[in-house]
Amino acid sequence: MPVFINFNGEYFPQNTPLLSVGNRGFKYGDGLFESMRLMKGKLKFAELHADRLQRGMKALKIDGYSQMDTWFLNEIVTELARRNRVKHGRLRLTVYRDAEGLYTPSQNKMGYCLELNPSEEPRYFLNERGLIMDVFADLPKPCNYLSNIKTCNSLIYVMAGIHKTQNRLDDVFLLNQNGNLCEASSSNIFINYQNHLYTPALSEGCVEGVMRQVVIKLAEENNIPLTEAQINPDILYEADEVFLTNATRGIQTVMGFGVRRYFNKYSKVLMDELNKL
């Protein structure tokens, strides 16, 4: 049975050639995307994804952002899941500027593609083996209003991924232009230091992750002290716990950084609460 995608409202097998060489997402990375999770046939955190997507499209001046509301996301996800006969999986919605032109586009019309990769996981699971990580300092991430958006311009993350593979790491920490902790290669960072959680503030250039928002709220509801802050990477040598968050995997624990080894006190509590939502 072929796996289908939704390309601008039409359904095609996922290996169908659809993009031209003039596509602005291909040529310039002119777009943004949402990574999402399907569980038990429903899109998790649809309102948060729709809100972030609309704000991102508005910031990039892509028309049609009002269409990408919660109702629309739920509709296209539900229909794609039905056509693929899938109840659990990982979704990617890519939105690009559908226009001609060089750097200056001829218009700001929206185009989109929704993909679904099936999974057998009906809930979030903590990783059985904690991640081994190091700092990737070759390409600091800039701090500006584009930094919080999941744009299609992802070369920093690509190079971080190559560094990870070449050094046999599970993931890497990214720094911002000021040398502070920013995020991981595809996740936000949370650090437990002296029974207080810290995560890089949005002003530090990290992506405004949906799961980051969820975990911050869960920490507040469970009386776990948490501060969004400017974080010096030296804290990694003193931290008691480090974990990563994103919308597709939930919470992933970090086991080690250099010779430092971490516990997983808050990550277990927060994962239990996450699976209740």
PDB file of C-alpha atoms in Angstrom, residues 2-245:
ATOM      1  CA  PRO A   2       1.530   3.378  -1.001  1.00  0.00           C
ATOM      2  CA  VAL A   3       2.020   6.117   1.563  1.00  0.00           C
ATOM      3  CA  PHE A   4       0.210   9.290   0.538  1.00  0.00           C
ATOM      4  CA  ILE A   5       1.080  12.959   1.057  1.00  0.00           C
ATOM      5  CA  ASN A   6      -1.101  16.050   0.813  1.00  0.00           C
ATOM      6  CA  PHE A   7       0.395  18.513  -1.680  1.00  0.00           C
ATOM      7  CA  ASN A   8      -1.621  21.726  -1.818  1.00  0.00           C
ATOM      8  CA  GLY A   9      -4.869  19.898  -1.123  1.00  0.00           C
ATOM      9  CA  GLU A  10      -4.311  16.998  -3.515  1.00  0.00           C
ATOM     10  CA  TYR A  11      -3.172  13.502  -2.531  1.00  0.00           C
ATOM     11  CA  PHE A  12      -0.239  11.743  -4.175  1.00  0.00           C
ATOM     12  CA  PRO A  13       2.021   8.764  -3.383  1.00  0.00           C
ATOM     13  CA  GLN A  14       4.959  10.165  -1.437  1.00  0.00           C
ATOM     14  CA  ASN A  15       7.482   9.322  -4.178  1.00  0.00           C
ATOM     15  CA  THR A  16       5.619  11.383  -6.800  1.00  0.00           C
ATOM     16  CA  PRO A  17       7.887  14.097  -8.335  1.00  0.00           C
ATOM     17  CA  LEU A  18       6.075  17.361  -7.613  1.00  0.00           C
ATOM     18  CA  LEU A  19       8.579  20.189  -7.124  1.00  0.00           C
ATOM     19  CA  SER A  20      10.049  22.201  -9.977  1.00  0.00           C
ATOM     20  CA  VAL A  21      13.560  23.647  -9.902  1.00  0.00           C
ATOM     21  CA  GLY A  22      11.927  27.050  -9.450  1.00  0.00           C
ATOM     22  CA  ASN A  23      10.367  26.109  -6.107  1.00  0.00           C
ATOM     23  CA  ARG A  24      11.448  28.755  -3.591  1.00  0.00           C
ATOM     24  CA  GLY A  25      11.665  26.270  -0.745  1.00  0.00           C
ATOM     25  CA  PHE A  26      14.210  24.322  -2.829  1.00  0.00           C
ATOM     26  CA  LYS A  27      16.109  27.349  -4.157  1.00  0.00           C
ATOM     27  CA  TYR A  28      16.188  29.639  -1.127  1.00  0.00           C
ATOM     28  CA  GLY A  29      14.815  27.761   1.869  1.00  0.00           C
ATOM     29  CA  ASP A  30      11.931  30.228   1.606  1.00  0.00           C
ATOM     30  CA  GLY A  31       9.437  28.684   3.990  1.00  0.00           C
ATOM     31  CA  LEU A  32       8.905  27.088   7.370  1.00  0.00           C
ATOM     32  CA  PHE A  33       7.641  23.810   8.776  1.00  0.00           C
ATOM     33  CA  GLU A  34       5.908  22.147  11.708  1.00  0.00           C
ATOM     34  CA  SER A  35       6.968  18.764  13.120  1.00  0.00           C
ATOM     35  CA  MET A  36       3.951  17.178  14.808  1.00  0.00           C
ATOM     36  CA  ARG A  37       2.758  13.949  16.362  1.00  0.00           C
ATOM     37  CA  LEU A  38      -0.294  11.839  15.539  1.00  0.00           C
ATOM     38  CA  MET A  39      -1.553   9.658  18.396  1.00  0.00           C
ATOM     39  CA  LYS A  40      -4.650   7.481  18.355  1.00  0.00           C
ATOM     40  CA  GLY A  41      -5.749   9.192  15.169  1.00  0.00           C
ATOM     41  CA  LYS A  42      -5.556  12.726  16.576  1.00  0.00           C
ATOM     42  CA  LEU A  43      -3.089  15.569  16.175  1.00  0.00           C
ATOM     43  CA  LYS A  44      -1.409  16.394  19.487  1.00  0.00           C
ATOM     44  CA  PHE A  45      -1.330  20.054  20.564  1.00  0.00           C
ATOM     45  CA  ALA A  46      -3.072  21.261  17.403  1.00  0.00           C
ATOM     46  CA  GLU A  47      -3.806  24.712  18.834  1.00  0.00           C
ATOM     47  CA  LEU A  48      -0.178  25.331  19.746  1.00  0.00           C
ATOM     48  CA  HIS A  49       1.050  24.179  16.343  1.00  0.00           C
ATOM     49  CA  ALA A  50      -1.501  26.321  14.506  1.00  0.00           C
ATOM     50  CA  ASP A  51      -0.644  29.382  16.587  1.00  0.00           C
ATOM     51  CA  ARG A  52       3.097  28.995  16.017  1.00  0.00           C
ATOM     52  CA  LEU A  53       2.632  28.310  12.304  1.00  0.00           C
ATOM     53  CA  GLN A  54       0.429  31.354  11.795  1.00  0.00           C
ATOM     54  CA  ARG A  55       2.821  33.629  13.649  1.00  0.00           C
ATOM     55  CA  GLY A  56       5.753  32.247  11.643  1.00  0.00           C
ATOM     56  CA  MET A  57       4.002  32.732   8.307  1.00  0.00           C
ATOM     57  CA  LYS A  58       3.058  36.258   9.301  1.00  0.00           C
ATOM     58  CA  ALA A  59       6.667  37.035  10.259  1.00  0.00           C
ATOM     59  CA  LEU A  60       7.876  35.676   6.892  1.00  0.00           C
ATOM     60  CA  LYS A  61       5.139  37.661   5.107  1.00  0.00           C
ATOM     61  CA  ILE A  62       3.603  34.564   3.530  1.00  0.00           C
ATOM     62  CA  ASP A  63      -0.055  35.146   2.685  1.00  0.00           C
ATOM     63  CA  GLY A  64      -2.801  32.788   3.796  1.00  0.00           C
ATOM     64  CA  TYR A  65      -1.697  32.399   7.404  1.00  0.00           C
ATOM     65  CA  SER A  66      -5.265  32.838   8.618  1.00  0.00           C
ATOM     66  CA  GLN A  67      -6.174  29.607   6.782  1.00  0.00           C
ATOM     67  CA  MET A  68      -3.696  27.605   8.850  1.00  0.00           C
ATOM     68  CA  ASP A  69      -5.863  27.540  11.951  1.00  0.00           C
ATOM     69  CA  THR A  70      -6.551  24.688  14.366  1.00  0.00           C
ATOM     70  CA  TRP A  71      -9.583  23.466  12.416  1.00  0.00           C
ATOM     71  CA  PHE A  72      -7.644  23.309   9.137  1.00  0.00           C
ATOM     72  CA  LEU A  73      -4.690  21.453  10.693  1.00  0.00           C
ATOM     73  CA  ASN A  74      -6.986  18.910  12.304  1.00  0.00           C
ATOM     74  CA  GLU A  75      -8.870  18.410   9.030  1.00  0.00           C
ATOM     75  CA  ILE A  76      -5.864  17.796   6.794  1.00  0.00           C
ATOM     76  CA  VAL A  77      -4.130  15.598   9.378  1.00  0.00           C
ATOM     77  CA  THR A  78      -7.235  13.487   9.978  1.00  0.00           C
ATOM     78  CA  GLU A  79      -7.833  12.998   6.256  1.00  0.00           C
ATOM     79  CA  LEU A  80      -4.207  12.076   5.538  1.00  0.00           C
ATOM     80  CA  ALA A  81      -4.232   9.599   8.433  1.00  0.00           C
ATOM     81  CA  ARG A  82      -7.472   8.075   7.084  1.00  0.00           C
ATOM     82  CA  ARG A  83      -6.083   7.679   3.571  1.00  0.00           C
ATOM     83  CA  ASN A  84      -2.924   6.058   4.942  1.00  0.00           C
ATOM     84  CA  ARG A  85      -4.870   3.940   7.460  1.00  0.00           C
ATOM     85  CA  VAL A  86      -2.552   5.156  10.202  1.00  0.00           C
ATOM     86  CA  LYS A  87      -3.368   5.999  13.839  1.00  0.00           C
ATOM     87  CA  HIS A  88       0.108   6.856  15.115  1.00  0.00           C
ATOM     88  CA  GLY A  89       2.922   8.675  13.387  1.00  0.00           C
ATOM     89  CA  ARG A  90       5.133  11.688  12.861  1.00  0.00           C
ATOM     90  CA  LEU A  91       3.938  14.549  10.691  1.00  0.00           C
ATOM     91  CA  ARG A  92       5.726  17.307   8.851  1.00  0.00           C
ATOM     92  CA  LEU A  93       3.844  20.241   7.384  1.00  0.00           C
ATOM     93  CA  THR A  94       6.054  22.345   5.120  1.00  0.00           C
ATOM     94  CA  VAL A  95       4.773  25.758   4.034  1.00  0.00           C
ATOM     95  CA  TYR A  96       6.642  27.583   1.284  1.00  0.00           C
ATOM     96  CA  ARG A  97       6.263  30.807  -0.668  1.00  0.00           C
ATOM     97  CA  ASP A  98       4.721  29.714  -3.978  1.00  0.00           C
ATOM     98  CA  ALA A  99       6.183  32.357  -6.280  1.00  0.00           C
ATOM     99  CA  GLU A 100       8.685  33.094  -9.001  1.00  0.00           C
ATOM    100  CA  GLY A 101      11.528  35.612  -8.813  1.00  0.00           C
ATOM    101  CA  LEU A 102      15.064  35.659  -7.519  1.00  0.00           C
ATOM    102  CA  TYR A 103      15.642  36.778  -3.930  1.00  0.00           C
ATOM    103  CA  THR A 104      12.701  39.131  -4.362  1.00  0.00           C
ATOM    104  CA  PRO A 105       9.543  37.050  -4.845  1.00  0.00           C
ATOM    105  CA  SER A 106       6.926  37.887  -7.453  1.00  0.00           C
ATOM    106  CA  GLN A 107       4.156  37.277  -4.888  1.00  0.00           C
ATOM    107  CA  ASN A 108       3.641  35.894  -1.368  1.00  0.00           C
ATOM    108  CA  LYS A 109       1.179  33.081  -2.083  1.00  0.00           C
ATOM    109  CA  MET A 110       1.280  30.041   0.201  1.00  0.00           C
ATOM    110  CA  GLY A 111       1.999  26.475  -0.883  1.00  0.00           C
ATOM    111  CA  TYR A 112       2.169  23.474   1.452  1.00  0.00           C
ATOM    112  CA  CYS A 113       2.945  19.778   1.739  1.00  0.00           C
ATOM    113  CA  LEU A 114       1.882  17.453   4.581  1.00  0.00           C
ATOM    114  CA  GLU A 115       3.782  14.195   5.135  1.00  0.00           C
ATOM    115  CA  LEU A 116       3.031  11.332   7.548  1.00  0.00           C
ATOM    116  CA  ASN A 117       5.498   8.662   8.661  1.00  0.00           C
ATOM    117  CA  PRO A 118       3.715   5.781  10.438  1.00  0.00           C
ATOM    118  CA  SER A 119       4.746   4.702  13.926  1.00  0.00           C
ATOM    119  CA  GLU A 120       3.657   2.003  16.383  1.00  0.00           C
ATOM    120  CA  GLU A 121       3.941   4.276  19.429  1.00  0.00           C
ATOM    121  CA  PRO A 122       0.569   5.329  20.962  1.00  0.00           C
ATOM    122  CA  ARG A 123       2.264   7.525  23.587  1.00  0.00           C
ATOM    123  CA  TYR A 124       5.541   9.263  24.395  1.00  0.00           C
ATOM    124  CA  PHE A 125       8.377   7.141  25.764  1.00  0.00           C
ATOM    125  CA  LEU A 126      11.550   8.149  27.589  1.00  0.00           C
ATOM    126  CA  ASN A 127      14.648   6.852  25.848  1.00  0.00           C
ATOM    127  CA  GLU A 128      15.989   3.688  27.497  1.00  0.00           C
ATOM    128  CA  ARG A 129      19.599   4.839  27.147  1.00  0.00           C
ATOM    129  CA  GLY A 130      20.431   8.441  27.934  1.00  0.00           C
ATOM    130  CA  LEU A 131      22.012  10.555  25.210  1.00  0.00           C
ATOM    131  CA  ILE A 132      25.732  11.300  25.062  1.00  0.00           C
ATOM    132  CA  MET A 133      26.291  14.890  23.915  1.00  0.00           C
ATOM    133  CA  ASP A 134      28.916  17.539  23.309  1.00  0.00           C
ATOM    134  CA  VAL A 135      28.937  21.185  22.229  1.00  0.00           C
ATOM    135  CA  PHE A 136      28.932  22.087  18.529  1.00  0.00           C
ATOM    136  CA  ALA A 137      30.656  25.471  18.428  1.00  0.00           C
ATOM    137  CA  ASP A 138      31.603  25.766  14.743  1.00  0.00           C
ATOM    138  CA  LEU A 139      28.447  27.683  13.717  1.00  0.00           C
ATOM    139  CA  PRO A 140      26.916  29.878  16.448  1.00  0.00           C
ATOM    140  CA  LYS A 141      23.225  30.566  15.903  1.00  0.00           C
ATOM    141  CA  PRO A 142      22.259  34.228  15.410  1.00  0.00           C
ATOM    142  CA  CYS A 143      19.703  35.889  17.680  1.00  0.00           C
ATOM    143  CA  ASN A 144      16.992  37.657  15.681  1.00  0.00           C
ATOM    144  CA  TYR A 145      13.268  37.374  15.062  1.00  0.00           C
ATOM    145  CA  LEU A 146      13.794  34.533  12.560  1.00  0.00           C
ATOM    146  CA  SER A 147      15.687  32.434  15.103  1.00  0.00           C
ATOM    147  CA  ASN A 148      12.534  31.318  16.937  1.00  0.00           C
ATOM    148  CA  ILE A 149      10.886  30.091  13.705  1.00  0.00           C
ATOM    149  CA  LYS A 150      11.374  26.588  12.240  1.00  0.00           C
ATOM    150  CA  THR A 151      12.396  27.877   8.820  1.00  0.00           C
ATOM    151  CA  CYS A 152      13.382  25.695   5.861  1.00  0.00           C
ATOM    152  CA  ASN A 153      16.863  27.238   6.034  1.00  0.00           C
ATOM    153  CA  SER A 154      18.408  24.559   8.245  1.00  0.00           C
ATOM    154  CA  LEU A 155      22.103  24.460   7.352  1.00  0.00           C
ATOM    155  CA  ILE A 156      23.228  25.048  10.939  1.00  0.00           C
ATOM    156  CA  TYR A 157      21.345  21.919  11.991  1.00  0.00           C
ATOM    157  CA  VAL A 158      22.647  19.948   9.016  1.00  0.00           C
ATOM    158  CA  MET A 159      26.247  20.773   9.922  1.00  0.00           C
ATOM    159  CA  ALA A 160      25.520  19.996  13.568  1.00  0.00           C
ATOM    160  CA  GLY A 161      24.150  16.616  12.480  1.00  0.00           C
ATOM    161  CA  ILE A 162      27.294  15.864  10.458  1.00  0.00           C
ATOM    162  CA  HIS A 163      29.440  16.833  13.460  1.00  0.00           C
ATOM    163  CA  LYS A 164      27.335  14.530  15.649  1.00  0.00           C
ATOM    164  CA  THR A 165      27.804  11.591  13.288  1.00  0.00           C
ATOM    165  CA  GLN A 166      31.523  12.150  12.763  1.00  0.00           C
ATOM    166  CA  ASN A 167      32.125  12.278  16.511  1.00  0.00           C
ATOM    167  CA  ARG A 168      29.826   9.350  17.336  1.00  0.00           C
ATOM    168  CA  LEU A 169      27.529  11.433  19.514  1.00  0.00           C
ATOM    169  CA  ASP A 170      23.786  11.073  20.056  1.00  0.00           C
ATOM    170  CA  ASP A 171      23.187  14.821  19.807  1.00  0.00           C
ATOM    171  CA  VAL A 172      24.931  18.165  20.230  1.00  0.00           C
ATOM    172  CA  PHE A 173      24.336  21.441  22.052  1.00  0.00           C
ATOM    173  CA  LEU A 174      24.236  24.561  19.865  1.00  0.00           C
ATOM    174  CA  LEU A 175      25.520  27.930  21.065  1.00  0.00           C
ATOM    175  CA  ASN A 176      24.229  31.335  20.065  1.00  0.00           C
ATOM    176  CA  GLN A 177      26.238  34.311  18.774  1.00  0.00           C
ATOM    177  CA  ASN A 178      27.073  35.308  22.353  1.00  0.00           C
ATOM    178  CA  GLY A 179      28.448  31.899  23.287  1.00  0.00           C
ATOM    179  CA  ASN A 180      25.448  30.926  25.439  1.00  0.00           C
ATOM    180  CA  LEU A 181      23.453  27.712  25.258  1.00  0.00           C
ATOM    181  CA  CYS A 182      20.758  27.892  22.606  1.00  0.00           C
ATOM    182  CA  GLU A 183      19.275  24.463  21.806  1.00  0.00           C
ATOM    183  CA  ALA A 184      20.155  20.971  20.566  1.00  0.00           C
ATOM    184  CA  SER A 185      20.218  19.900  16.921  1.00  0.00           C
ATOM    185  CA  SER A 186      16.446  19.325  16.801  1.00  0.00           C
ATOM    186  CA  SER A 187      15.231  20.016  20.324  1.00  0.00           C
ATOM    187  CA  ASN A 188      14.997  22.535  23.128  1.00  0.00           C
ATOM    188  CA  ILE A 189      17.147  22.137  26.241  1.00  0.00           C
ATOM    189  CA  PHE A 190      16.140  21.928  29.908  1.00  0.00           C
ATOM    190  CA  ILE A 191      18.708  21.843  32.726  1.00  0.00           C
ATOM    191  CA  ASN A 192      18.154  20.888  36.354  1.00  0.00           C
ATOM    192  CA  TYR A 193      20.633  22.751  38.524  1.00  0.00           C
ATOM    193  CA  GLN A 194      20.165  22.605  42.294  1.00  0.00           C
ATOM    194  CA  ASN A 195      16.512  21.494  41.963  1.00  0.00           C
ATOM    195  CA  HIS A 196      15.620  24.365  39.642  1.00  0.00           C
ATOM    196  CA  LEU A 197      14.914  23.950  35.933  1.00  0.00           C
ATOM    197  CA  TYR A 198      16.432  26.360  33.423  1.00  0.00           C
ATOM    198  CA  THR A 199      15.830  26.643  29.696  1.00  0.00           C
ATOM    199  CA  PRO A 200      17.263  29.168  27.230  1.00  0.00           C
ATOM    200  CA  ALA A 201      14.980  32.186  26.815  1.00  0.00           C
ATOM    201  CA  LEU A 202      13.567  32.904  23.358  1.00  0.00           C
ATOM    202  CA  SER A 203      15.793  35.983  23.252  1.00  0.00           C
ATOM    203  CA  GLU A 204      18.744  33.554  23.174  1.00  0.00           C
ATOM    204  CA  GLY A 205      17.805  32.470  19.639  1.00  0.00           C
ATOM    205  CA  CYS A 206      16.261  29.049  20.269  1.00  0.00           C
ATOM    206  CA  VAL A 207      13.310  27.730  18.273  1.00  0.00           C
ATOM    207  CA  GLU A 208      10.011  28.358  20.050  1.00  0.00           C
ATOM    208  CA  GLY A 209       9.233  24.673  20.436  1.00  0.00           C
ATOM    209  CA  VAL A 210       5.675  23.482  21.005  1.00  0.00           C
ATOM    210  CA  MET A 211       6.884  20.834  23.453  1.00  0.00           C
ATOM    211  CA  ARG A 212       8.963  23.514  25.156  1.00  0.00           C
ATOM    212  CA  GLN A 213       5.726  25.435  25.790  1.00  0.00           C
ATOM    213  CA  VAL A 214       3.997  22.287  27.058  1.00  0.00           C
ATOM    214  CA  VAL A 215       6.827  21.362  29.447  1.00  0.00           C
ATOM    215  CA  ILE A 216       7.045  24.896  30.850  1.00  0.00           C
ATOM    216  CA  LYS A 217       3.316  24.744  31.623  1.00  0.00           C
ATOM    217  CA  LEU A 218       3.570  21.255  33.133  1.00  0.00           C
ATOM    218  CA  ALA A 219       6.450  22.375  35.363  1.00  0.00           C
ATOM    219  CA  GLU A 220       4.369  25.293  36.606  1.00  0.00           C
ATOM    220  CA  GLU A 221       1.348  23.051  37.288  1.00  0.00           C
ATOM    221  CA  ASN A 222       3.522  20.577  39.226  1.00  0.00           C
ATOM    222  CA  ASN A 223       5.308  23.235  41.311  1.00  0.00           C
ATOM    223  CA  ILE A 224       8.659  22.655  39.653  1.00  0.00           C
ATOM    224  CA  PRO A 225      10.599  25.943  39.678  1.00  0.00           C
ATOM    225  CA  LEU A 226      11.606  26.954  36.163  1.00  0.00           C
ATOM    226  CA  THR A 227      13.347  29.995  34.710  1.00  0.00           C
ATOM    227  CA  GLU A 228      13.829  31.026  31.079  1.00  0.00           C
ATOM    228  CA  ALA A 229      17.334  32.455  31.108  1.00  0.00           C
ATOM    229  CA  GLN A 230      20.637  33.297  29.502  1.00  0.00           C
ATOM    230  CA  ILE A 231      22.683  30.158  30.194  1.00  0.00           C
ATOM    231  CA  ASN A 232      26.463  29.831  30.149  1.00  0.00           C
ATOM    232  CA  PRO A 233      27.461  26.390  28.771  1.00  0.00           C
ATOM    233  CA  ASP A 234      29.732  25.864  31.804  1.00  0.00           C
ATOM    234  CA  ILE A 235      26.578  24.892  33.721  1.00  0.00           C
ATOM    235  CA  LEU A 236      26.714  21.548  31.897  1.00  0.00           C
ATOM    236  CA  TYR A 237      29.676  20.587  34.105  1.00  0.00           C
ATOM    237  CA  GLU A 238      27.647  21.227  37.282  1.00  0.00           C
ATOM    238  CA  ALA A 239      24.076  20.299  36.300  1.00  0.00           C
ATOM    239  CA  ASP A 240      22.249  17.426  37.970  1.00  0.00           C
ATOM    240  CA  GLU A 241      20.014  16.655  35.000  1.00  0.00           C
ATOM    241  CA  VAL A 242      19.683  17.616  31.339  1.00  0.00           C
ATOM    242  CA  PHE A 243      16.876  16.671  28.980  1.00  0.00           C
ATOM    243  CA  LEU A 244      15.685  17.625  25.502  1.00  0.00           C
ATOM    244  CA  THR A 245      12.166  18.249  24.221  1.00  0.00           C
TER     245      THR A 245
END
